[in-house]
Amino acid sequence: MSTTTTAPVDIFTEKIERGENIEPRDPMPEEYRRHLIRQISQHAHSEVIGMQPEGNWITRAPSLRSKMILLAKIQDEGGHGLYLYSAAETLGISREEMIEQLQTGKARYSSVFNYPALTWADIGAIGWLVDGAAIVNQVMLQRTSYGPYARAMVRICKEESFHQRQGYEIMAKMAAGTPEQHEMAQDALNRWWAPALMMFGPSDKDSLHSKQAFLWKIKRESNDALRQKFIDKTVQQAEVIGLKIPDPDLRFNEETGHYDTGPLNWDEFHRVINGDGPCNRQRVEHHVRVHEEGRWVREAAQKVLSFEF
Amino acid sequence: MTKTDALFHYCLRLGDDAVILGHRLAELCSRGPFLEEDLALTNIALDYTGRAELFFQYAAELEGKGHSADDLVYRRPERRYYNHLLCERPNVDFGHTIVRQFLFSVYDRYLLEELGAAKDTRLAEIAVKALKETRYHLSHAADWMVRLGRGTEESHRRVQQALNDLWTYTGELFEMDDVDLLLLEHGIAADLHTLRALWQAEVKQTLDRAGLQRPADGYMQTGSRKGIHSEHLGHLLAEMQYLVRTYPQAAW
Ligand SMILES: [Fe+2]
Ligand SMILES: [Fe+2]
Ligand SMILES: [Fe+2]
């Protein structure tokens, strides 16, 4: 029997090296905890804020079936928000605190939701491209080092792939529909393509932040590698339904076996993420307004707990 | 009027209640007072939209004019909609949403219980399936009635106000016309006069638990059996039918 005790930091490092999950009660460096709180809460907020652009079309869905699919999809996203808030709570932050950070701009959400959903084809494009890009990232996160986050991702990924297929189905139908429908589908692809690619973030080759996330095994693949995976699978899907990827530089590279693409407008990315996208204010204001309108309901619910009746 | 005509109208009415109330609830997506409740309301919206589809599919078959369920929903003008006025009332606030749901769900529960035994297999099957959902809607709404009624001063005031505002739309739930009478003879429709007593007793019981005043039965609004609605319905339909009407040739 050893008489020496292992320092908490070593236990953590050994677990990470052995590829074991870190669980809520395990020792972990403060920066690891903070990194995860930031990342998981941002992910949760993205699910919740993402309900808005799609919610914008529920009352105009053109058939009972499409209305139900969209309602169920948005409901799934809200559910993802709930799992993720719970996962973040295991790190010692409350949902109220996270919501406050969202509403005061201290916490972010995926910048892609700062773009507007303008036509019904956008509902197709969001499912196909935005959920499609999210899946690529989330598949990687199923193997992330923090246990509750990794497990939340396993549940979430199954549903996301439904969303992706349903979105693609809308696009396929519209692309093969009337000339107006085809035009709407192409227009939605034109507007959502670059924002979807930028969801993976700028190249993280030189980012210290990313380097640390790799060492902690929170992140397991680079932004560029994930983006490439998404491009490769999506380009072919567009071809199948007769839509054109809006990138004149797009071509298949025989040597690498991947599609090469033109440059992305990272100035726009930074402008939008820093507040000047088409819908930033609208999204946060909506969240704040609804939260304020619901205050009296939450207060009443807190006063009368269910065991009283 | 033949029995088939009557049954077509009857299914249309049932479908209209479901699709319109479902639409109102769907409007609340991303607008719940907290995330869990947001999802609960969406869930109820989904249930209603799903059952609307079943009622309209049957209605379309009975009508026999080659319409689809979606045609009945998306291409029918406001004067041919027969949902109860209560179902089209706007959301206003969470108090109104819950009171509307509660008053309607109590009605719906007894109605579907009756229809589950209807001498029309198809209708009975839909009713049995819908009843399971409605029992949940009812317990959800009744819980909230009590929570809000006995919660804070503000929640009590708001839920009582909603009750006072909506009460005038409850009389219509129990109106019967030729359609009901003809189907009653065939053992298909529910007898709404019997239902009314059950509804009143159950509503009163929950209001007592919630510490809320039952409004007096003043003048009761009417019209929907004849397709006469409030101004709200036209706006709801304008939004709901917009794509189908803008692109009449398109399939979605
Ligand atoms: Fe997502
Ligand atoms: Fe999601
Ligand atoms: Fe999704």
Coordinates of C-alpha atoms and ligand atoms in Angstrom, one line a residue:
Chain A
M1 CA 0.0 0.0 0.0
S2 CA 1.3 3.4 -1.0
T3 CA 1.6 6.1 1.6
T4 CA 1.8 8.9 -0.8
T5 CA -1.4 10.6 -2.0
T6 CA -1.8 11.6 -5.5
A7 CA -2.3 15.4 -6.1
P8 CA -5.7 16.2 -7.6
V9 CA -4.1 17.7 -10.7
D10 CA -2.3 14.4 -11.3
I11 CA -5.4 12.4 -11.0
F12 CA -7.1 14.7 -13.6
T13 CA -4.1 14.5 -16.0
E14 CA -3.8 10.8 -15.7
K15 CA -7.5 10.3 -16.4
I16 CA -7.3 12.5 -19.4
E17 CA -4.2 10.7 -20.7
R18 CA -5.9 7.3 -20.2
G19 CA -8.8 8.6 -22.2
E20 CA -11.3 8.3 -19.3
N21 CA -14.2 10.7 -18.8
I22 CA -14.0 13.4 -16.2
E23 CA -17.1 13.3 -14.0
P24 CA -18.7 16.1 -11.9
R25 CA -17.1 15.0 -8.6
D26 CA -13.7 14.4 -10.1
P27 CA -11.0 17.0 -9.4
M28 CA -10.4 19.3 -12.3
P29 CA -8.4 22.4 -12.9
E30 CA -10.4 25.6 -12.6
E31 CA -9.6 26.6 -16.2
Y32 CA -11.0 23.3 -17.4
R33 CA -14.2 23.9 -15.5
R34 CA -14.5 27.5 -16.8
H35 CA -13.7 26.4 -20.4
L36 CA -16.5 23.9 -20.2
I37 CA -19.0 26.2 -18.6
R38 CA -18.4 28.7 -21.3
Q39 CA -18.7 26.1 -24.1
I40 CA -21.6 24.1 -22.8
S41 CA -23.7 27.1 -21.9
Q42 CA -23.0 28.7 -25.3
H43 CA -24.1 25.4 -26.8
A44 CA -27.3 25.4 -24.7
H45 CA -28.0 29.1 -25.6
S46 CA -27.6 28.2 -29.3
E47 CA -30.2 25.5 -29.1
V48 CA -32.6 27.9 -27.4
I49 CA -32.0 31.0 -29.6
G50 CA -32.1 28.7 -32.6
M51 CA -35.8 28.1 -31.8
Q52 CA -36.5 31.7 -32.9
P53 CA -35.7 31.7 -36.7
E54 CA -37.5 28.4 -37.1
G55 CA -40.3 29.4 -34.9
N56 CA -40.8 32.3 -37.2
W57 CA -42.3 29.9 -39.8
I58 CA -44.4 27.6 -37.6
T59 CA -47.6 29.6 -38.2
R60 CA -47.0 29.7 -41.9
A61 CA -46.0 26.1 -42.5
P62 CA -47.7 25.0 -45.7
S63 CA -49.2 21.7 -44.6
L64 CA -50.2 19.9 -41.5
R65 CA -47.4 17.4 -41.8
S66 CA -44.7 20.1 -42.3
K67 CA -46.1 22.0 -39.4
M68 CA -45.9 19.0 -37.1
I69 CA -42.4 18.2 -38.3
L70 CA -41.3 21.8 -37.6
L71 CA -43.0 21.9 -34.2
A72 CA -41.4 18.7 -33.2
K73 CA -38.0 19.8 -34.4
I74 CA -38.1 23.0 -32.5
Q75 CA -39.3 21.1 -29.5
D76 CA -36.2 18.8 -29.8
E77 CA -34.0 21.9 -29.9
G78 CA -35.5 23.2 -26.7
G79 CA -35.0 19.7 -25.2
H80 CA -31.3 19.9 -26.3
G81 CA -31.1 23.2 -24.5
L82 CA -32.5 21.6 -21.3
Y83 CA -30.0 18.7 -21.4
L84 CA -27.1 21.1 -22.0
Y85 CA -28.2 23.5 -19.2
S86 CA -28.3 20.4 -16.9
A87 CA -24.8 19.3 -18.0
A88 CA -23.5 22.8 -17.4
E89 CA -25.1 22.9 -14.0
T90 CA -23.0 19.9 -12.9
L91 CA -20.1 22.3 -13.1
G92 CA -21.5 24.6 -10.5
I93 CA -23.4 27.3 -12.4
S94 CA -27.2 27.7 -12.2
R95 CA -29.5 28.1 -15.2
E96 CA -30.5 31.5 -14.0
E97 CA -26.9 32.7 -14.0
M98 CA -26.5 31.3 -17.5
I99 CA -29.6 33.0 -18.8
E100 CA -28.5 36.3 -17.3
Q101 CA -25.1 35.9 -19.0
L102 CA -27.0 35.4 -22.3
Q103 CA -29.2 38.3 -21.8
T104 CA -26.4 40.7 -20.9
G105 CA -24.2 39.6 -23.7
K106 CA -21.6 38.0 -21.5
A107 CA -22.4 34.6 -23.0
R108 CA -22.8 33.9 -26.7
Y109 CA -24.8 31.7 -28.9
S110 CA -24.0 30.4 -32.4
S111 CA -23.8 33.4 -34.6
V112 CA -25.6 31.6 -37.4
F113 CA -28.9 32.4 -35.7
N114 CA -28.3 36.1 -36.2
Y115 CA -29.4 35.6 -39.8
P116 CA -33.1 35.8 -40.7
A117 CA -35.3 32.9 -41.9
L118 CA -36.9 34.7 -44.8
T119 CA -38.8 32.1 -46.8
W120 CA -40.1 28.6 -46.3
A121 CA -37.0 27.3 -48.1
D122 CA -34.9 28.7 -45.2
I123 CA -36.6 26.1 -43.0
G124 CA -35.2 23.5 -45.4
A125 CA -31.8 25.2 -45.5
I126 CA -31.5 25.5 -41.8
G127 CA -32.2 21.9 -41.2
W128 CA -30.0 20.7 -44.0
L129 CA -27.1 23.0 -43.5
V130 CA -27.2 24.4 -39.9
D131 CA -28.2 21.1 -38.3
G132 CA -25.9 19.3 -40.7
A133 CA -22.9 21.4 -39.7
A134 CA -23.9 21.0 -36.0
I135 CA -23.9 17.2 -36.3
V136 CA -20.3 17.2 -37.6
N137 CA -19.2 19.1 -34.6
Q138 CA -21.4 17.1 -32.2
V139 CA -20.3 13.7 -33.4
M140 CA -16.8 14.8 -32.4
L141 CA -18.1 16.0 -29.0
Q142 CA -19.6 12.5 -28.2
R143 CA -16.0 11.7 -27.4
T144 CA -15.3 14.9 -25.4
S145 CA -13.6 14.4 -22.1
Y146 CA -16.3 15.7 -19.8
G147 CA -18.8 12.9 -19.1
P148 CA -22.1 14.7 -18.8
Y149 CA -21.4 16.7 -22.0
A150 CA -20.3 13.7 -24.0
R151 CA -23.5 11.8 -22.9
A152 CA -25.7 14.7 -23.7
M153 CA -24.2 14.7 -27.2
V154 CA -25.0 11.1 -27.8
R155 CA -28.7 11.7 -27.2
I156 CA -28.6 14.9 -29.2
C157 CA -26.8 13.6 -32.3
K158 CA -29.6 11.0 -33.0
E159 CA -32.2 13.8 -33.2
E160 CA -30.0 16.1 -35.1
S161 CA -29.6 13.7 -37.9
F162 CA -33.4 13.5 -38.2
H163 CA -33.5 17.3 -38.5
Q164 CA -30.9 17.3 -41.2
R165 CA -32.8 14.8 -43.2
Q166 CA -36.1 16.6 -42.8
G167 CA -34.5 19.9 -43.9
Y168 CA -32.9 18.2 -46.9
E169 CA -36.3 16.7 -47.8
I170 CA -37.9 20.2 -47.8
M171 CA -35.0 21.5 -50.1
A172 CA -35.3 18.5 -52.4
K173 CA -39.1 18.9 -52.8
M174 CA -38.8 22.6 -53.5
A175 CA -35.9 22.2 -55.8
A176 CA -38.0 19.8 -57.8
G177 CA -41.2 21.9 -57.5
T178 CA -42.4 24.9 -59.4
P179 CA -39.9 27.4 -60.8
E180 CA -40.7 29.7 -57.9
Q181 CA -40.0 27.0 -55.4
H182 CA -36.8 26.1 -57.1
E183 CA -35.7 29.7 -57.0
M184 CA -36.6 30.0 -53.3
A185 CA -34.5 26.8 -52.6
Q186 CA -31.5 28.1 -54.5
D187 CA -31.8 31.5 -52.8
A188 CA -31.9 29.9 -49.4
L189 CA -28.8 27.9 -50.1
N190 CA -27.1 31.0 -51.4
R191 CA -27.7 32.8 -48.2
W192 CA -27.1 30.0 -45.7
W193 CA -24.0 28.3 -47.2
A194 CA -21.3 30.7 -45.9
P195 CA -22.9 31.2 -42.5
A196 CA -23.1 27.4 -42.1
L197 CA -19.4 27.0 -43.1
M198 CA -18.5 29.7 -40.6
M199 CA -20.2 27.8 -37.8
F200 CA -17.0 25.8 -37.3
G201 CA -15.2 29.0 -36.5
P202 CA -12.0 30.5 -38.0
S203 CA -9.0 28.3 -38.6
D204 CA -7.7 27.3 -35.2
K205 CA -4.2 26.5 -36.3
D206 CA -2.6 29.3 -34.2
S207 CA -5.2 29.6 -31.4
L208 CA -3.8 29.0 -27.9
H209 CA -7.3 28.5 -26.6
S210 CA -7.9 25.6 -29.0
K211 CA -4.5 24.1 -28.2
Q212 CA -5.6 23.9 -24.5
A213 CA -8.9 22.4 -25.5
F214 CA -7.0 19.7 -27.5
L215 CA -4.8 18.9 -24.6
W216 CA -7.8 18.5 -22.3
K217 CA -9.5 16.4 -25.0
I218 CA -12.5 18.6 -25.0
K219 CA -11.9 19.2 -28.7
R220 CA -10.6 16.4 -30.8
E221 CA -10.5 17.7 -34.4
S222 CA -9.6 21.1 -35.8
N223 CA -12.2 23.6 -37.0
D224 CA -10.8 23.3 -40.6
A225 CA -10.9 19.5 -40.5
L226 CA -14.5 19.5 -39.3
R227 CA -15.5 22.1 -41.9
Q228 CA -13.9 20.0 -44.7
K229 CA -16.0 17.0 -43.6
F230 CA -19.1 19.0 -43.8
I231 CA -18.2 20.4 -47.2
D232 CA -17.4 17.0 -48.6
K233 CA -20.7 15.5 -47.6
T234 CA -22.9 18.5 -48.5
V235 CA -21.6 19.3 -51.9
Q236 CA -22.8 16.0 -53.2
Q237 CA -26.1 16.3 -51.5
A238 CA -26.7 19.6 -53.3
E239 CA -25.8 18.0 -56.7
V240 CA -28.3 15.2 -56.2
I241 CA -31.2 17.7 -55.8
G242 CA -30.0 20.0 -58.6
L243 CA -28.9 23.0 -56.5
K244 CA -25.7 24.9 -57.0
I245 CA -23.3 25.6 -54.2
P246 CA -22.7 29.4 -54.3
D247 CA -18.9 29.2 -54.6
P248 CA -17.2 29.8 -58.0
D249 CA -13.9 28.4 -56.6
L250 CA -15.5 25.1 -55.6
R251 CA -13.8 22.1 -57.2
F252 CA -12.9 18.5 -56.4
N253 CA -9.2 18.0 -55.7
E254 CA -8.1 14.7 -57.1
E255 CA -5.0 14.7 -55.0
T256 CA -6.5 15.2 -51.6
G257 CA -9.8 13.6 -52.3
H258 CA -11.6 16.6 -50.9
Y259 CA -13.4 19.6 -52.3
D260 CA -11.5 22.9 -52.3
T261 CA -13.5 26.0 -51.7
G262 CA -13.0 29.8 -52.0
P263 CA -12.2 32.1 -49.1
L264 CA -14.8 32.9 -46.6
N265 CA -15.6 36.5 -45.5
W266 CA -14.3 36.4 -41.9
D267 CA -14.8 40.2 -41.6
E268 CA -18.5 39.6 -41.9
F269 CA -18.2 36.7 -39.4
H270 CA -16.6 39.0 -36.8
R271 CA -19.0 41.8 -37.5
V272 CA -22.0 39.6 -37.0
I273 CA -20.6 37.8 -33.9
N274 CA -19.8 41.2 -32.4
G275 CA -23.3 42.4 -32.6
D276 CA -24.0 43.8 -36.1
G277 CA -25.7 40.9 -37.8
P278 CA -29.2 41.3 -39.1
C279 CA -31.0 39.8 -36.1
N280 CA -28.7 40.0 -33.1
R281 CA -30.8 42.6 -31.2
Q282 CA -34.0 40.9 -32.2
R283 CA -32.9 37.5 -30.9
V284 CA -31.8 38.8 -27.5
E285 CA -34.7 41.2 -27.1
H286 CA -37.1 38.4 -27.8
H287 CA -35.5 36.3 -25.1
V288 CA -35.5 39.1 -22.6
R289 CA -39.1 40.1 -23.3
V290 CA -40.4 36.5 -23.0
H291 CA -38.4 36.0 -19.9
E292 CA -39.9 39.2 -18.3
E293 CA -43.4 38.3 -19.4
G294 CA -43.0 34.9 -17.8
R295 CA -41.8 36.3 -14.5
W296 CA -45.2 36.3 -12.7
V297 CA -45.8 32.8 -13.8
R298 CA -42.5 31.5 -12.4
E299 CA -43.2 33.4 -9.2
A300 CA -46.6 31.8 -8.8
A301 CA -45.2 28.4 -9.7
Q302 CA -42.5 28.7 -7.0
K303 CA -45.1 29.7 -4.4
V304 CA -47.4 26.8 -5.1
L305 CA -45.4 23.6 -5.4
S306 CA -47.1 20.6 -6.8
F307 CA -47.3 18.7 -3.5
E308 CA -49.7 21.2 -2.2
F309 CA -52.5 20.0 -4.4
Chain B
M1 CA -79.1 16.4 -45.2
T2 CA -77.9 12.8 -45.4
K3 CA -76.1 11.1 -42.6
T4 CA -72.8 11.3 -44.6
D5 CA -73.3 15.1 -45.0
A6 CA -73.9 15.5 -41.3
L7 CA -70.9 13.4 -40.4
F8 CA -68.7 15.3 -42.8
H9 CA -69.8 18.6 -41.1
Y10 CA -69.3 17.0 -37.7
C11 CA -65.7 15.9 -38.5
L12 CA -65.0 19.3 -40.0
R13 CA -66.0 21.0 -36.8
L14 CA -63.9 18.7 -34.7
G15 CA -61.0 19.2 -37.0
D16 CA -61.5 23.0 -37.0
D17 CA -61.4 23.1 -33.2
A18 CA -58.2 21.1 -33.2
V19 CA -56.4 22.9 -36.0
I20 CA -57.3 26.4 -34.7
L21 CA -56.5 25.8 -31.0
G22 CA -53.4 23.9 -32.1
H23 CA -52.4 27.0 -34.1
R24 CA -52.8 29.3 -31.2
L25 CA -50.6 27.1 -29.1
A26 CA -48.1 26.8 -31.8
E27 CA -47.8 30.6 -31.8
L28 CA -46.3 30.3 -28.3
C29 CA -43.3 28.4 -29.4
S30 CA -40.2 30.1 -28.0
R31 CA -42.6 32.3 -25.9
G32 CA -43.2 30.1 -22.8
P33 CA -42.6 31.4 -19.3
F34 CA -39.7 28.9 -19.0
L35 CA -38.2 26.3 -21.2
E36 CA -40.1 23.3 -19.8
E37 CA -43.4 25.0 -20.2
D38 CA -42.5 26.2 -23.7
L39 CA -42.0 22.5 -24.6
A40 CA -45.2 21.4 -22.8
L41 CA -47.3 23.9 -24.8
T42 CA -45.6 22.9 -28.1
N43 CA -46.5 19.3 -27.2
I44 CA -50.1 20.1 -26.9
A45 CA -50.0 22.1 -30.1
L46 CA -48.6 19.0 -31.8
D47 CA -51.3 16.7 -30.3
Y48 CA -54.0 19.0 -31.7
T49 CA -52.4 19.3 -35.1
G50 CA -52.0 15.6 -35.3
R51 CA -55.6 14.9 -34.4
A52 CA -56.8 17.6 -36.8
E53 CA -55.1 15.7 -39.6
L54 CA -57.1 12.6 -38.6
F55 CA -60.4 14.4 -38.5
F56 CA -59.8 16.1 -41.8
Q57 CA -58.6 13.0 -43.6
Y58 CA -61.9 11.4 -42.6
A59 CA -63.9 14.5 -43.5
A60 CA -62.3 14.6 -46.9
E61 CA -63.2 11.0 -47.6
L62 CA -66.8 11.6 -46.4
E63 CA -67.0 14.7 -48.6
G64 CA -65.9 12.6 -51.6
K65 CA -64.7 15.6 -53.8
G66 CA -61.1 14.5 -54.0
H67 CA -59.9 17.1 -51.5
S68 CA -57.0 16.2 -49.1
A69 CA -56.9 17.0 -45.4
D70 CA -54.5 19.9 -46.3
D71 CA -57.0 21.3 -48.9
L72 CA -59.6 21.5 -46.2
V73 CA -57.2 23.4 -43.9
Y74 CA -55.3 25.6 -46.3
R75 CA -57.9 26.4 -49.0
R76 CA -61.1 26.9 -47.1
P77 CA -62.3 30.5 -46.4
E78 CA -63.1 31.9 -43.0
R79 CA -66.9 31.7 -43.5
R80 CA -66.6 27.9 -43.9
Y81 CA -64.6 27.4 -40.7
Y82 CA -66.6 26.0 -37.8
N83 CA -64.3 26.0 -34.8
H84 CA -65.7 27.3 -31.6
L85 CA -65.0 31.0 -30.9
L86 CA -63.1 30.0 -27.7
C87 CA -60.5 28.2 -29.8
E88 CA -59.6 31.3 -31.8
R89 CA -59.2 33.6 -28.8
P90 CA -55.8 35.2 -28.9
N91 CA -53.1 34.2 -26.4
V92 CA -53.0 37.6 -24.5
D93 CA -51.0 36.2 -21.6
F94 CA -50.2 32.9 -20.0
G95 CA -53.4 33.2 -17.9
H96 CA -55.6 33.4 -21.0
T97 CA -53.7 30.5 -22.6
I98 CA -54.3 28.3 -19.5
V99 CA -57.9 29.3 -18.9
R100 CA -58.7 28.7 -22.6
Q101 CA -57.0 25.3 -22.5
F102 CA -58.7 24.4 -19.2
L103 CA -62.2 25.3 -20.3
F104 CA -61.8 23.6 -23.6
S105 CA -60.1 20.5 -22.3
V106 CA -62.8 19.7 -19.7
Y107 CA -65.3 19.9 -22.6
D108 CA -63.1 17.9 -24.9
R109 CA -62.5 15.2 -22.3
Y110 CA -66.3 14.5 -21.9
L111 CA -66.9 14.9 -25.6
L112 CA -64.2 12.4 -26.6
E113 CA -65.3 10.0 -23.9
E114 CA -68.7 10.0 -25.6
L115 CA -67.4 9.8 -29.1
G116 CA -65.1 6.9 -28.1
A117 CA -68.4 4.9 -28.0
A118 CA -69.8 6.4 -31.2
K119 CA -71.5 4.0 -33.7
D120 CA -69.0 5.0 -36.3
T121 CA -65.7 3.0 -36.0
R122 CA -63.5 5.5 -37.6
L123 CA -64.7 8.4 -35.5
A124 CA -64.5 6.3 -32.3
E125 CA -61.0 5.3 -33.0
I126 CA -59.8 8.9 -33.4
A127 CA -61.6 9.8 -30.3
V128 CA -60.0 7.1 -28.2
K129 CA -56.6 8.1 -29.4
A130 CA -57.3 11.8 -28.8
L131 CA -58.7 11.2 -25.3
K132 CA -55.4 9.9 -24.0
E133 CA -53.8 13.2 -25.0
T134 CA -56.6 15.3 -23.7
R135 CA -56.5 13.7 -20.3
Y136 CA -52.9 14.9 -20.1
H137 CA -53.8 18.4 -21.5
L138 CA -56.5 18.6 -18.8
S139 CA -54.4 17.7 -15.9
H140 CA -51.7 20.1 -17.1
A141 CA -54.2 23.0 -17.4
A142 CA -56.0 22.2 -14.2
D143 CA -52.7 22.1 -12.3
W144 CA -51.9 25.5 -13.7
M145 CA -55.4 26.9 -12.8
V146 CA -54.7 25.9 -9.2
R147 CA -51.1 27.1 -9.2
L148 CA -52.0 30.5 -10.7
G149 CA -55.2 30.9 -8.6
R150 CA -53.4 30.2 -5.4
G151 CA -50.0 31.6 -6.4
T152 CA -49.3 35.3 -6.0
E153 CA -51.7 38.3 -6.0
E154 CA -50.7 39.0 -9.6
S155 CA -51.2 35.5 -10.8
H156 CA -54.6 35.3 -9.1
R157 CA -55.7 38.6 -10.6
R158 CA -54.6 37.6 -14.1
V159 CA -56.1 34.2 -14.1
Q160 CA -59.4 35.5 -12.7
Q161 CA -59.4 38.2 -15.4
A162 CA -58.9 35.6 -18.1
L163 CA -61.7 33.5 -16.7
N164 CA -64.0 36.6 -16.7
D165 CA -63.0 37.4 -20.3
L166 CA -63.4 34.0 -21.7
W167 CA -66.5 32.8 -19.9
T168 CA -68.8 34.4 -22.6
Y169 CA -67.4 31.9 -25.1
T170 CA -68.3 28.8 -23.2
G171 CA -72.0 28.7 -23.9
E172 CA -71.4 28.0 -27.5
L173 CA -69.6 24.7 -26.7
F174 CA -73.0 23.2 -25.9
E175 CA -75.1 24.4 -28.8
M176 CA -76.6 21.7 -30.9
D177 CA -78.1 22.0 -34.4
D178 CA -79.5 19.7 -37.1
V179 CA -76.1 18.1 -37.6
D180 CA -75.9 17.0 -34.0
L181 CA -79.5 15.9 -33.9
L182 CA -79.3 13.8 -37.0
L183 CA -76.2 12.1 -35.8
L184 CA -77.5 11.6 -32.3
E185 CA -80.3 9.5 -33.9
H186 CA -77.7 7.3 -35.4
G187 CA -75.7 7.0 -32.1
I188 CA -72.8 9.0 -33.4
A189 CA -72.8 12.5 -32.0
A190 CA -72.5 13.4 -28.3
D191 CA -75.5 14.8 -26.4
L192 CA -74.2 18.2 -25.4
H193 CA -77.0 18.9 -23.0
T194 CA -75.8 16.0 -20.8
L195 CA -72.3 17.1 -21.3
R196 CA -73.0 20.6 -20.1
A197 CA -73.8 19.4 -16.6
L198 CA -70.7 17.3 -16.4
W199 CA -68.6 20.2 -17.6
Q200 CA -70.1 22.7 -15.1
A201 CA -69.5 20.4 -12.2
E202 CA -65.9 19.7 -13.1
V203 CA -65.1 23.3 -13.9
K204 CA -66.6 24.4 -10.6
Q205 CA -64.6 21.8 -8.7
T206 CA -61.3 23.1 -10.1
L207 CA -62.2 26.7 -9.6
D208 CA -62.9 26.0 -6.0
R209 CA -59.6 24.3 -5.6
A210 CA -57.9 27.3 -7.2
G211 CA -59.8 29.8 -5.1
L212 CA -61.3 31.4 -8.2
Q213 CA -64.8 32.9 -8.7
R214 CA -67.0 31.2 -11.3
P215 CA -68.3 34.1 -13.5
A216 CA -72.0 34.5 -13.8
D217 CA -73.6 33.1 -16.9
G218 CA -74.4 36.4 -18.8
Y219 CA -74.9 36.7 -22.5
M220 CA -73.1 33.9 -24.3
Q221 CA -71.4 34.7 -27.6
T222 CA -72.5 32.6 -30.6
G223 CA -72.0 32.2 -34.3
S224 CA -69.4 29.6 -35.1
R225 CA -71.9 26.8 -35.9
K226 CA -72.8 29.0 -38.9
G227 CA -69.2 30.0 -39.7
I228 CA -69.6 33.5 -38.1
H229 CA -66.4 34.3 -36.2
S230 CA -64.5 37.0 -34.4
E231 CA -62.2 39.3 -36.4
H232 CA -59.3 37.2 -35.1
L233 CA -59.9 34.2 -37.3
G234 CA -59.3 36.0 -40.6
H235 CA -55.9 37.0 -39.5
L236 CA -55.0 33.6 -38.2
L237 CA -56.1 32.0 -41.5
A238 CA -54.3 34.7 -43.6
E239 CA -51.1 33.7 -41.9
M240 CA -51.7 30.0 -41.9
Q241 CA -52.8 29.8 -45.5
Y242 CA -50.4 32.3 -47.0
L243 CA -48.0 29.9 -48.8
V244 CA -50.7 27.7 -50.2
R245 CA -52.7 30.6 -51.4
T246 CA -49.7 32.5 -52.8
Y247 CA -48.5 29.4 -54.8
P248 CA -51.6 27.5 -55.5
Q249 CA -49.9 25.1 -57.9
A250 CA -47.1 24.2 -55.6
A251 CA -46.8 21.0 -53.5
W252 CA -44.9 21.2 -50.2
Ligands
FE1 FE -28.3 22.3 -32.6
FE2 FE -30.2 20.8 -31.3
FE3 FE -31.4 20.2 -34.6

